[in-house]
Tab-separated table of C-alpha atoms in Angstrom:
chain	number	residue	atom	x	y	z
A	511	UNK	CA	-28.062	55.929	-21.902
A	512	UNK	CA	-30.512	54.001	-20.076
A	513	UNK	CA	-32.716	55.921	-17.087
A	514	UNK	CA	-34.198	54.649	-14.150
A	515	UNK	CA	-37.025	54.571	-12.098
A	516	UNK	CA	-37.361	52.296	-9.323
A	517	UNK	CA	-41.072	51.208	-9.052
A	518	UNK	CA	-42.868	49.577	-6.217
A	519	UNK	CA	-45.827	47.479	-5.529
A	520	UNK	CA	-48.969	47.526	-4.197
A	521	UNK	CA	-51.889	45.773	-2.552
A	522	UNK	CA	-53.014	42.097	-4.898
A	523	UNK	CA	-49.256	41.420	-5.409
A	524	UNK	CA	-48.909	39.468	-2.212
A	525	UNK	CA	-48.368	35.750	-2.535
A	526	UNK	CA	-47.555	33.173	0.255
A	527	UNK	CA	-44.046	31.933	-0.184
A	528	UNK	CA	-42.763	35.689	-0.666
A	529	UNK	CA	-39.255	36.500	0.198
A	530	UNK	CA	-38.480	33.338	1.273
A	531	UNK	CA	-35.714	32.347	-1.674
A	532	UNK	CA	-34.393	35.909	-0.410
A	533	UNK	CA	-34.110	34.907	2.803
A	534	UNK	CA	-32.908	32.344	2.516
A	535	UNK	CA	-29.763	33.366	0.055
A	536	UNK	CA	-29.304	36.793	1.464
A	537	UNK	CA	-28.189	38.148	4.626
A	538	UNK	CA	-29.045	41.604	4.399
A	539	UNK	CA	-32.578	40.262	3.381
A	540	UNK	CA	-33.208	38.129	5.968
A	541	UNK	CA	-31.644	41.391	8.063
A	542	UNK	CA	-34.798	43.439	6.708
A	543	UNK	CA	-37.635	40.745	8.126
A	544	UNK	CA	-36.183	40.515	10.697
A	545	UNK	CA	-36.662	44.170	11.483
A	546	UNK	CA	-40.032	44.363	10.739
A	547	UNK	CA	-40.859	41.447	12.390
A	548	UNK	CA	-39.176	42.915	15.904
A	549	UNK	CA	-41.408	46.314	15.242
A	550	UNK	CA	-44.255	45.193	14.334
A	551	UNK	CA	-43.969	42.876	17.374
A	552	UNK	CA	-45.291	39.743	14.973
A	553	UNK	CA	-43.525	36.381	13.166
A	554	UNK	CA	-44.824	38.788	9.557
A	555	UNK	CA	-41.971	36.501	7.603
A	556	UNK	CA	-43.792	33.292	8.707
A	557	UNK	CA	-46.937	34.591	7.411
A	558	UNK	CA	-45.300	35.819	4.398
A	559	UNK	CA	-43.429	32.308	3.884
A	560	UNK	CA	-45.688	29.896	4.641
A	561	UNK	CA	-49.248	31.763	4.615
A	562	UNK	CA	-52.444	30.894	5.309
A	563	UNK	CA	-53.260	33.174	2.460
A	564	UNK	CA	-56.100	34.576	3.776
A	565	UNK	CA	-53.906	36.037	6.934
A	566	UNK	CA	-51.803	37.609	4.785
A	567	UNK	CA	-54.102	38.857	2.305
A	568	UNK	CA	-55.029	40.972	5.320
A	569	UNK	CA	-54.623	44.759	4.504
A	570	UNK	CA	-52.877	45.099	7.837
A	571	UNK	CA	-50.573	42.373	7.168
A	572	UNK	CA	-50.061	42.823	3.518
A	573	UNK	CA	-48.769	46.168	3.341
A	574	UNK	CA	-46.182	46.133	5.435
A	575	UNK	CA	-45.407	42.233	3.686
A	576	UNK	CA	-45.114	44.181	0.612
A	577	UNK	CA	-42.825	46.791	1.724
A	578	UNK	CA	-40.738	44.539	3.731
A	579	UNK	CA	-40.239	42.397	0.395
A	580	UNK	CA	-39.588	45.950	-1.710
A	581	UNK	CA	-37.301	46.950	0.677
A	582	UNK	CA	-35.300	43.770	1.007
A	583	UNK	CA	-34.577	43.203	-2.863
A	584	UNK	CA	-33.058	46.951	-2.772
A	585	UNK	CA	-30.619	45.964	-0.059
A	586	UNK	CA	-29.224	42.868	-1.692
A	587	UNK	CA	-28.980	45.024	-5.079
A	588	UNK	CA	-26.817	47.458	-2.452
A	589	UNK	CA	-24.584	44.928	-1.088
A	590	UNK	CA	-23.966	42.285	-3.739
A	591	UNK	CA	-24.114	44.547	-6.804
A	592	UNK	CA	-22.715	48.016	-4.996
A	593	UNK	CA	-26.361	49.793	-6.070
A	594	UNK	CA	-27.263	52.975	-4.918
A	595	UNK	CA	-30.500	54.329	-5.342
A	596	UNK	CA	-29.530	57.850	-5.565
A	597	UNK	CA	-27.286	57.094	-8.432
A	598	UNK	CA	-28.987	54.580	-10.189
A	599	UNK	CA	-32.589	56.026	-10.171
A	600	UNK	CA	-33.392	59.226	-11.492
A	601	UNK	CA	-36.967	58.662	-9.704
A	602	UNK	CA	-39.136	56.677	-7.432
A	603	UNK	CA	-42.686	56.108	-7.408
A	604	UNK	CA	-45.184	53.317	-5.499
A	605	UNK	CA	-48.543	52.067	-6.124
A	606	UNK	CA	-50.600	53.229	-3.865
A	607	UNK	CA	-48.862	51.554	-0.093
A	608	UNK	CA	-45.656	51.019	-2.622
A	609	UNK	CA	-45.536	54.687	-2.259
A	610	UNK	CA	-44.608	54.041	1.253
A	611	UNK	CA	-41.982	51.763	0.065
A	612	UNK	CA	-40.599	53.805	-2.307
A	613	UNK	CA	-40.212	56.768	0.150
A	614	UNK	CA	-37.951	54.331	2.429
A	615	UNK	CA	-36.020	53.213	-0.439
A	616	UNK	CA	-35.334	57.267	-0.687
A	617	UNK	CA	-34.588	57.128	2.450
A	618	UNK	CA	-37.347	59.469	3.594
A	619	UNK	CA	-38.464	56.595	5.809
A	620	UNK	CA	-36.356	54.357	7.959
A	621	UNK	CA	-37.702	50.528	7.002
A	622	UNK	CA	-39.103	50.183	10.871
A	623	UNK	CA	-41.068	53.643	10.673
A	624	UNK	CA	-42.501	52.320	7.397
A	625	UNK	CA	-43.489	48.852	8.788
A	626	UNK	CA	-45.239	51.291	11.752
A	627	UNK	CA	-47.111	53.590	9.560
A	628	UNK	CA	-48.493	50.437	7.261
A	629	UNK	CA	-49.466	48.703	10.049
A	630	UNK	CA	-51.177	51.734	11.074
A	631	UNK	CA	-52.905	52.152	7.119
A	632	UNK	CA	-53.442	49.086	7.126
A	633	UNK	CA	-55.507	48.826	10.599
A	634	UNK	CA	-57.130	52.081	9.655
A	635	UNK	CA	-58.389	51.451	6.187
A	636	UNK	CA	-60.338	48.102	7.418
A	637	UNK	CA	-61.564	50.138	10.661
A	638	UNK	CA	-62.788	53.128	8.461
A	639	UNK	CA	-65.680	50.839	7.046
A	640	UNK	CA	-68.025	48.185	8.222
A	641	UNK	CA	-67.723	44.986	6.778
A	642	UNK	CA	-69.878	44.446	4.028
A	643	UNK	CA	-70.914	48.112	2.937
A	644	UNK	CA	-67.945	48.963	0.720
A	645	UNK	CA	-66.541	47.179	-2.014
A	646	UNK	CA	-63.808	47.316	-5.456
A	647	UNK	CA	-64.806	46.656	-8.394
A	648	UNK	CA	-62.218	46.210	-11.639
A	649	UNK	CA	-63.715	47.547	-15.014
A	650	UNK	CA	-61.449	46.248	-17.775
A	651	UNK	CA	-61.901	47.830	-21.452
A	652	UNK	CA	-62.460	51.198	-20.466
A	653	UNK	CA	-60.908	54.472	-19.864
A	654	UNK	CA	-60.651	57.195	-17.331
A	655	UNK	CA	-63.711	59.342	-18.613
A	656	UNK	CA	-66.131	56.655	-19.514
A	657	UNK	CA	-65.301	55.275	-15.914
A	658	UNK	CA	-65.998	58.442	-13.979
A	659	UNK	CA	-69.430	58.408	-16.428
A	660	UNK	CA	-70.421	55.566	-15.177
A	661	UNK	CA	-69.285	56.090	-11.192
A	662	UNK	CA	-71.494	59.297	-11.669
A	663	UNK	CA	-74.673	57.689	-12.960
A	664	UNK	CA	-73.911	54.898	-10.264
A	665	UNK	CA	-73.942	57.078	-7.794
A	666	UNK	CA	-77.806	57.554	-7.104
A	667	UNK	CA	-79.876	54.850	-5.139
A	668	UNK	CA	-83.040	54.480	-4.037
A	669	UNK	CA	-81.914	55.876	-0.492
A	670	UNK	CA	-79.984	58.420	-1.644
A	671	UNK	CA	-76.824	59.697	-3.239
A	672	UNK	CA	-74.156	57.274	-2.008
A	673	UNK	CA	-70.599	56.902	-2.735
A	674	UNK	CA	-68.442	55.585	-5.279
A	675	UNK	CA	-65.371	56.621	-7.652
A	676	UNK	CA	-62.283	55.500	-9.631
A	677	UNK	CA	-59.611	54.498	-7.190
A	678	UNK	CA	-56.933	53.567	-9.194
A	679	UNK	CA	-55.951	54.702	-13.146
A	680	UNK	CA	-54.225	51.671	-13.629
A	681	UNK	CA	-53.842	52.365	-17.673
A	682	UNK	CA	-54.150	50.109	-20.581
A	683	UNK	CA	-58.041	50.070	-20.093
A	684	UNK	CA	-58.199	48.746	-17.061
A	685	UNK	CA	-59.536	51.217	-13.762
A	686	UNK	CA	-60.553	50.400	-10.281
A	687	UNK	CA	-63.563	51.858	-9.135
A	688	UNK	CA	-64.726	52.051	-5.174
A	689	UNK	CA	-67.235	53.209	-2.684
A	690	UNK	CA	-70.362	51.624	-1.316
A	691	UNK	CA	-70.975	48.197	-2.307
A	692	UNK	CA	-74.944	49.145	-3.517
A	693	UNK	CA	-73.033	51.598	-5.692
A	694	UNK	CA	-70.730	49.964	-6.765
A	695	UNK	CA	-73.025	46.849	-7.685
A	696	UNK	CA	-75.081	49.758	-9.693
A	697	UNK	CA	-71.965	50.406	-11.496
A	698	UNK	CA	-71.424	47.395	-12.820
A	699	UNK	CA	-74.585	47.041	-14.614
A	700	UNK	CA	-74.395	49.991	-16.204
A	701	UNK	CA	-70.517	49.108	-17.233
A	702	UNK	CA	-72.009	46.296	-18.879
A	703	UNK	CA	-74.435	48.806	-21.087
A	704	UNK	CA	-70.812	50.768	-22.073
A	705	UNK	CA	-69.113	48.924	-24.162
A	706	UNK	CA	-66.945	47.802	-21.100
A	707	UNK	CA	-65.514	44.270	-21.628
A	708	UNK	CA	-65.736	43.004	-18.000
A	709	UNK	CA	-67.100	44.515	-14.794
A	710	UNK	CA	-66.244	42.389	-11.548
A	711	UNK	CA	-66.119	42.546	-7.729
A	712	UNK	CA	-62.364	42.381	-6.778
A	713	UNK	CA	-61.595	39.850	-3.484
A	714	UNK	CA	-60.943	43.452	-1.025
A	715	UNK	CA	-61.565	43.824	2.649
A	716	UNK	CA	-62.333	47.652	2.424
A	717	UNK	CA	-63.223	50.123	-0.182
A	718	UNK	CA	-59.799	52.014	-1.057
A	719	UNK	CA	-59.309	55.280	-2.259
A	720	UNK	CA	-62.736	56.591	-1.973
A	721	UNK	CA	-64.027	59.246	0.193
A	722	UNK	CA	-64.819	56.376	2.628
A	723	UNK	CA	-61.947	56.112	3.740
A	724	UNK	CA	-61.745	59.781	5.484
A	725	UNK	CA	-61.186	57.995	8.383
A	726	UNK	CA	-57.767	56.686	7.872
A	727	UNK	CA	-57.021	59.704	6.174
A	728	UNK	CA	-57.103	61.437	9.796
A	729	UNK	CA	-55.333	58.760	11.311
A	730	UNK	CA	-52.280	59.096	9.333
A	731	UNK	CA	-52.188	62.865	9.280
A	732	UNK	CA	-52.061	62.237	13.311
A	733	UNK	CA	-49.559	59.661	12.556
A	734	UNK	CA	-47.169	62.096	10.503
A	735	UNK	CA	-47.302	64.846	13.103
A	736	UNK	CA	-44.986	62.293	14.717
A	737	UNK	CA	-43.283	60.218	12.187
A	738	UNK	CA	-42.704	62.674	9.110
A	739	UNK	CA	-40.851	61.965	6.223
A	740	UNK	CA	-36.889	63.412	5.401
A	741	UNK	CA	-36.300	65.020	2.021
A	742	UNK	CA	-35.698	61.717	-0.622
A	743	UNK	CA	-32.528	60.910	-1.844
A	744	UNK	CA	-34.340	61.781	-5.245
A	745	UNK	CA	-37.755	62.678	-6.544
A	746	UNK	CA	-41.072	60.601	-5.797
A	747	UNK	CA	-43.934	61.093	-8.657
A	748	UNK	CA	-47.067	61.252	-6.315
A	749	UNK	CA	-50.008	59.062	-7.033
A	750	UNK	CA	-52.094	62.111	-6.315
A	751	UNK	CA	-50.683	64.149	-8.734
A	752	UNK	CA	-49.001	62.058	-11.257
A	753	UNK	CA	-45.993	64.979	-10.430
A	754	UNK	CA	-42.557	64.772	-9.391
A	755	UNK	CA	-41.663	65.950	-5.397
A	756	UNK	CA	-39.255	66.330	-3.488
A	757	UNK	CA	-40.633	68.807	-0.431
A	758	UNK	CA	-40.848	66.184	2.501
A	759	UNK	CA	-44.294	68.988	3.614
A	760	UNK	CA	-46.122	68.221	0.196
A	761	UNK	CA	-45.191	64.083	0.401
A	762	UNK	CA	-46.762	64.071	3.965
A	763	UNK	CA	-49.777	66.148	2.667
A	764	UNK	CA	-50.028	64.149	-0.229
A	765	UNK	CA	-49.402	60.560	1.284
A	766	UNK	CA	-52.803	61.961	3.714
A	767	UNK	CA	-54.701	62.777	0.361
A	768	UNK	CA	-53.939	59.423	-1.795
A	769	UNK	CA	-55.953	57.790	1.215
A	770	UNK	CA	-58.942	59.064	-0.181
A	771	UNK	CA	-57.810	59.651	-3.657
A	772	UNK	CA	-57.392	58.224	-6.996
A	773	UNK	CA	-54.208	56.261	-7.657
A	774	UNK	CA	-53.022	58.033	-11.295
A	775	UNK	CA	-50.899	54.918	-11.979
A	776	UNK	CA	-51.210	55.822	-16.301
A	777	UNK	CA	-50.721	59.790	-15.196
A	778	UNK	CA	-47.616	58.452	-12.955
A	779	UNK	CA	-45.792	56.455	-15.454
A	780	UNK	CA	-46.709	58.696	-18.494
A	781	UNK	CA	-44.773	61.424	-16.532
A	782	UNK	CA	-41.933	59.649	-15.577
A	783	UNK	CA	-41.413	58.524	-19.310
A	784	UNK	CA	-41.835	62.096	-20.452
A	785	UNK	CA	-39.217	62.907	-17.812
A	786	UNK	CA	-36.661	60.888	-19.975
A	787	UNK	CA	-37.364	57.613	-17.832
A	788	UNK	CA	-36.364	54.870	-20.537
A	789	UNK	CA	-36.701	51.789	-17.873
A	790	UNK	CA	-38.397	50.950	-14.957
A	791	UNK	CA	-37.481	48.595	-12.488
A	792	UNK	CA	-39.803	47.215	-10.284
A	793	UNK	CA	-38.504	46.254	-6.943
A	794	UNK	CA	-40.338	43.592	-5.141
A	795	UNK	CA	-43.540	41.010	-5.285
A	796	UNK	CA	-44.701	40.113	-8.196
A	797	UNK	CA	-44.637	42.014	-11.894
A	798	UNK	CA	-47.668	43.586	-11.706
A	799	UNK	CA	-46.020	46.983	-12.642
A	800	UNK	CA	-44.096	45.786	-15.072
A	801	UNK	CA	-47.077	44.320	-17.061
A	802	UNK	CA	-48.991	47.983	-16.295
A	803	UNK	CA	-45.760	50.041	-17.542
A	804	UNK	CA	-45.401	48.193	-20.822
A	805	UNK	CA	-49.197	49.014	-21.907
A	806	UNK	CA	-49.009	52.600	-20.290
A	807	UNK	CA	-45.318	53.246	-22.090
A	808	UNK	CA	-44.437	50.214	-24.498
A	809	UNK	CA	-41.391	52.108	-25.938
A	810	UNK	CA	-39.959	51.828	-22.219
A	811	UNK	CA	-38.217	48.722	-20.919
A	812	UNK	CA	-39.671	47.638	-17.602
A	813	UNK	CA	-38.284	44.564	-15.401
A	814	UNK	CA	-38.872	42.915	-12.094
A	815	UNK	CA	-36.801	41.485	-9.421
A	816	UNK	CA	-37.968	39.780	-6.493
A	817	UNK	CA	-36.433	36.833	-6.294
A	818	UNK	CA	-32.767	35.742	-6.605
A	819	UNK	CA	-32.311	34.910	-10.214
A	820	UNK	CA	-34.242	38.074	-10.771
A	821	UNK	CA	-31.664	40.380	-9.202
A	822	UNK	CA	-28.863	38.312	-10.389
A	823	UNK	CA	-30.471	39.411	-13.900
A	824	UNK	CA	-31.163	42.686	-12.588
A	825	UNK	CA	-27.437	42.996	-11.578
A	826	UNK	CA	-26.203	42.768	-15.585
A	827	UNK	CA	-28.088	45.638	-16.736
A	828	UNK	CA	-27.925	48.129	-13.876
């Protein structure tokens, strides 16, 4: 018998014209932006409809886009296909601000304190750095060690030690690395001397998950001590940890970590398939997790749903 884990986006699977088809068939959907768009106190479904892109590529505007998308496919699966979470899912787990979205689906987070607290990451993350001194880079044909290698002889410049360091494990050769944009530049040239098939800048406002962003670290622990999370209907694997949890103490601690920390995507999805995870169902924008899962675990089935022809698939096999 088949078991599920609901996955959920992050960050680069935005795309103008987003939810719309959802919207547009679905009344608990529609229900959803709505919602965010009264909290958040901004029209975030016309952005997410009709763009500009560059708006909406906007870390404050694209997380809680992302979410609000995640969130909205979940509640049509609830009310046109009877889905619940807790009994179809055996475990959640996000992408780095799909983490967020996964916690609401588990109903650790109601949708509008989720919306709040992105908003919040989002405004956080491009405050913690000046423009122009961080930057991502993607390094393609290489693994964790040989990555960290290369961050570490990066790391010296001719002012100094600076800063920079995988962000996200995304698995199947393929890790992020972050930190000062000198750095990072130095990393890429010495990628190139590695073996590494391509080194390049990714199209980022900040540098995420690096210790760079300590500042928006403390912002959301302050933001917790007033919005923090209820037990999950079931488990959450951490992207800190790559473990299962379920203490609503630890997820807060951990959600404050993962702002500085590496995304363990591969760990993450290795240890949900070890768990006896046989398919994973990714729940919003994009496939991007879907195409991750089937390199990390190809003897797992992984599908997307984000628009309606996807759930009505979705709906046959759940």
């Amino acid at each position: 018998m088949a078991v599920n884990a609901f996955i959920f986006p992050g960050q680069g699977s935005q795309a103008v014209g987003m939810g719309r088809d959802l919207a547009a068939a679905f009344a608990p959907a529609r229900q959803v932006f709505e919602e965010v768009d009264e909290v958040l106190k901004q029209k975030l479904s016309k952005l997410m409809f009709e763009g500009p892109a560059e708006e909406l590529t906007l870390t404050e505007n694209a997380q809680p886009a992302l979410m609000a998308v995640s969130l909205a496919v979940l509640r049509v699966l609830q009310a046109e296909g009877g889905v619940s979470l807790k009994e179809k899912a055996a475990l959640v787990a996000g992408h780095s601000l799909g983490e967020y979205a996964a916690l609401a689906a588990a109903d650790a987070f109601s949708v509008a304190d989720t919306a709040r607290l992105l908003k919040l990451r989002g405004q956080a993350m491009q405050r913690a750095v000046p423009a122009g001194l961080g930057a991502m880079a993607a390094l393609l044909g290489v693994e964790m060690d040989t990555a960290r290698e290369i961050c570490a002889e990066a790391e010296m410049g001719p002012e100094g030690r600076e800063i920079v360091s995988a962000a996200n494990d995304n698995g199947g050769g393929q890790v992020v690395i972050s930190g000062h944009k000198a750095a990072v530049d130095r990393a890429i040239e010495i990628a190139k001397g590695k073996g590494v098939k391509r080194a390049m800048l990714l199209p980022v406002s900040a540098p995420f998950h690096c210790a760079l962003m300590a500042p928006a670290a403390d912002a959301m622990a302050e933001a917790f001590a007033n919005t923090p999370p209820r037990t999950p209907v079931v488990p959450l694997v951490a992207n800190v940890t790559a473990q299962k949890v379920s203490d609503p103490n630890l997820i807060r601690d951990l959600l404050v970590q993962q702002v500085t920390a590496t995304v363990r995507w591969r760990e993450s999805v290795q240890e949900m398939a070890a768990l006896g995870v046989t398919n994973f169902v990714e729940l919003g924008s994009g496939k991007v997790l879907a195409g991750l899962v089937k390199r990390i675990a190809p003897d797992a089935t992984a599908i997307s749903a984000g628009s309606p022809a996807d759930i009505e698939a979705l709906l046959k096999v759940l």
